[in-house]
Amino acid sequence: MSEHLIAAAQAAMRNAYAPYSQFPVGAALLARSGKVYRGVNVENASFGVTVCAERAALFTAITAGERAFEAIAVVAETEGPVRPCGACRQALAEFGTDLRVVMGNTAGEISVSTLSVLLPAGFRFKRR
Ligand SMILES: [Zn+2]
């Protein structure tokens, strides 16, 4: 399963829009439905508007009506497997922290963890 997701993330990476950083990233999010949603980083001349690959995949899946997820794979050309940024960890945690996170790079190195390990004390919205 990890290899399939990593392959989907790496295929998506080709469509990344990263003219400023030259750092293309691809992600593939496996929903509980069995469908896989791909995402890429989309940069902008106004840097703060840039969206990461993981959130692009998540937002596409949410738009399609998905709410439950099994795993996400993310790939970039990094030394060692790429790690999701804090904002993406928080965004993904909205839908459960038992998510499997498969991190890879273009050299084929893979590291697997869970969102609960990567974001041990994320923000939770609870009214008093
Ligand atoms: Zn991110």
XYZ file of C-alpha atoms and ligand atoms in Angstrom:
129
model
C 0.000 0.000 0.000
C 2.776 2.434 0.888
C 4.522 1.847 -2.432
C 1.294 2.494 -4.379
C 0.690 5.757 -2.528
C 4.303 6.881 -2.871
C 4.124 6.195 -6.616
C 0.952 8.298 -6.884
C 2.589 11.130 -4.929
C 5.684 11.003 -7.107
C 3.569 11.059 -10.272
C 1.658 14.071 -8.960
C 4.926 15.855 -8.177
C 5.456 16.434 -11.900
C 2.516 18.864 -11.860
C 3.740 20.929 -8.923
C 3.799 24.674 -9.505
C 7.016 25.759 -7.797
C 8.676 28.458 -9.930
C 9.985 30.334 -6.886
C 11.404 27.610 -4.654
C 12.170 25.076 -7.402
C 11.022 22.573 -4.756
C 8.234 20.464 -6.258
C 6.268 18.307 -3.817
C 3.647 15.642 -4.520
C 1.123 14.094 -2.164
C -1.422 11.285 -2.389
C -4.170 10.900 0.197
C -5.967 7.563 0.552
C -9.549 8.007 1.722
C -11.403 5.289 3.614
C -13.583 4.962 0.480
C -10.530 3.569 -1.317
C -10.099 6.568 -3.567
C -6.759 8.349 -3.818
C -6.579 12.141 -4.080
C -3.428 13.781 -5.371
C -2.050 17.174 -4.509
C 0.918 19.351 -5.379
C 2.376 22.496 -3.938
C 1.015 25.586 -5.676
C 3.214 28.617 -5.158
C 2.299 32.237 -5.698
C 4.148 35.513 -6.291
C 2.617 36.532 -2.965
C 4.456 33.787 -1.059
C 1.994 33.591 1.833
C -0.722 32.426 -0.542
C 1.239 29.263 -1.396
C -0.425 25.942 -0.541
C 1.439 22.705 0.232
C 0.847 19.454 -1.627
C -0.647 17.727 1.423
C -3.303 20.394 1.933
C -4.036 20.549 -1.799
C -4.753 16.793 -1.693
C -6.812 17.145 1.483
C -8.916 20.007 0.112
C -9.552 18.115 -3.124
C -10.713 15.082 -1.129
C -12.938 17.179 1.119
C -14.424 18.867 -1.931
C -15.282 15.399 -3.280
C -17.175 14.650 -0.061
C -14.570 12.540 1.748
C -14.237 12.891 5.518
C -12.252 9.811 6.632
C -8.714 8.910 5.628
C -6.347 5.964 5.937
C -2.980 7.300 4.809
C -1.125 10.065 3.047
C 2.111 9.855 1.097
C 4.326 12.842 0.398
C 7.398 12.947 -1.852
C 10.013 15.582 -2.681
C 13.636 15.736 -3.712
C 15.104 15.959 -0.229
C 17.982 14.491 1.709
C 16.083 11.814 3.592
C 12.299 11.470 3.412
C 10.425 14.796 3.272
C 8.374 15.792 6.326
C 4.966 17.478 6.259
C 5.053 21.015 7.640
C 3.233 21.953 10.842
C 0.329 23.606 9.042
C -0.362 20.442 7.042
C -0.133 18.263 10.159
C -2.737 20.466 11.822
C -4.978 20.496 8.741
C -4.873 16.697 8.462
C -5.478 16.244 12.208
C -8.900 17.812 11.765
C -9.982 14.453 10.320
C -8.218 12.118 12.773
C -4.752 11.594 14.186
C -4.521 7.860 13.467
C -3.651 8.735 9.850
C -0.674 6.813 8.474
C 1.953 9.191 7.060
C 4.289 7.785 4.416
C 7.197 10.123 3.786
C 9.519 9.601 0.848
C 12.005 11.202 -1.465
C 12.984 10.824 -5.100
C 15.905 8.596 -4.083
C 13.392 5.987 -2.910
C 13.938 6.389 0.826
C 10.735 5.893 2.820
C 9.799 6.576 6.412
C 6.393 5.705 7.895
C 4.763 7.260 10.938
C 1.365 8.371 12.170
C -0.104 11.814 12.561
C -0.430 11.306 16.330
C 3.362 10.873 16.512
C 4.096 13.794 14.163
C 1.621 16.126 15.894
C 1.438 15.013 19.542
C -0.221 18.135 20.929
C -2.080 19.763 18.069
C -4.792 22.346 18.522
C -8.290 21.045 19.293
C -11.376 23.217 19.264
C -13.589 22.391 22.205
C -16.115 24.710 23.765
C -16.300 24.833 27.535
Zn 2.618 21.856 4.491
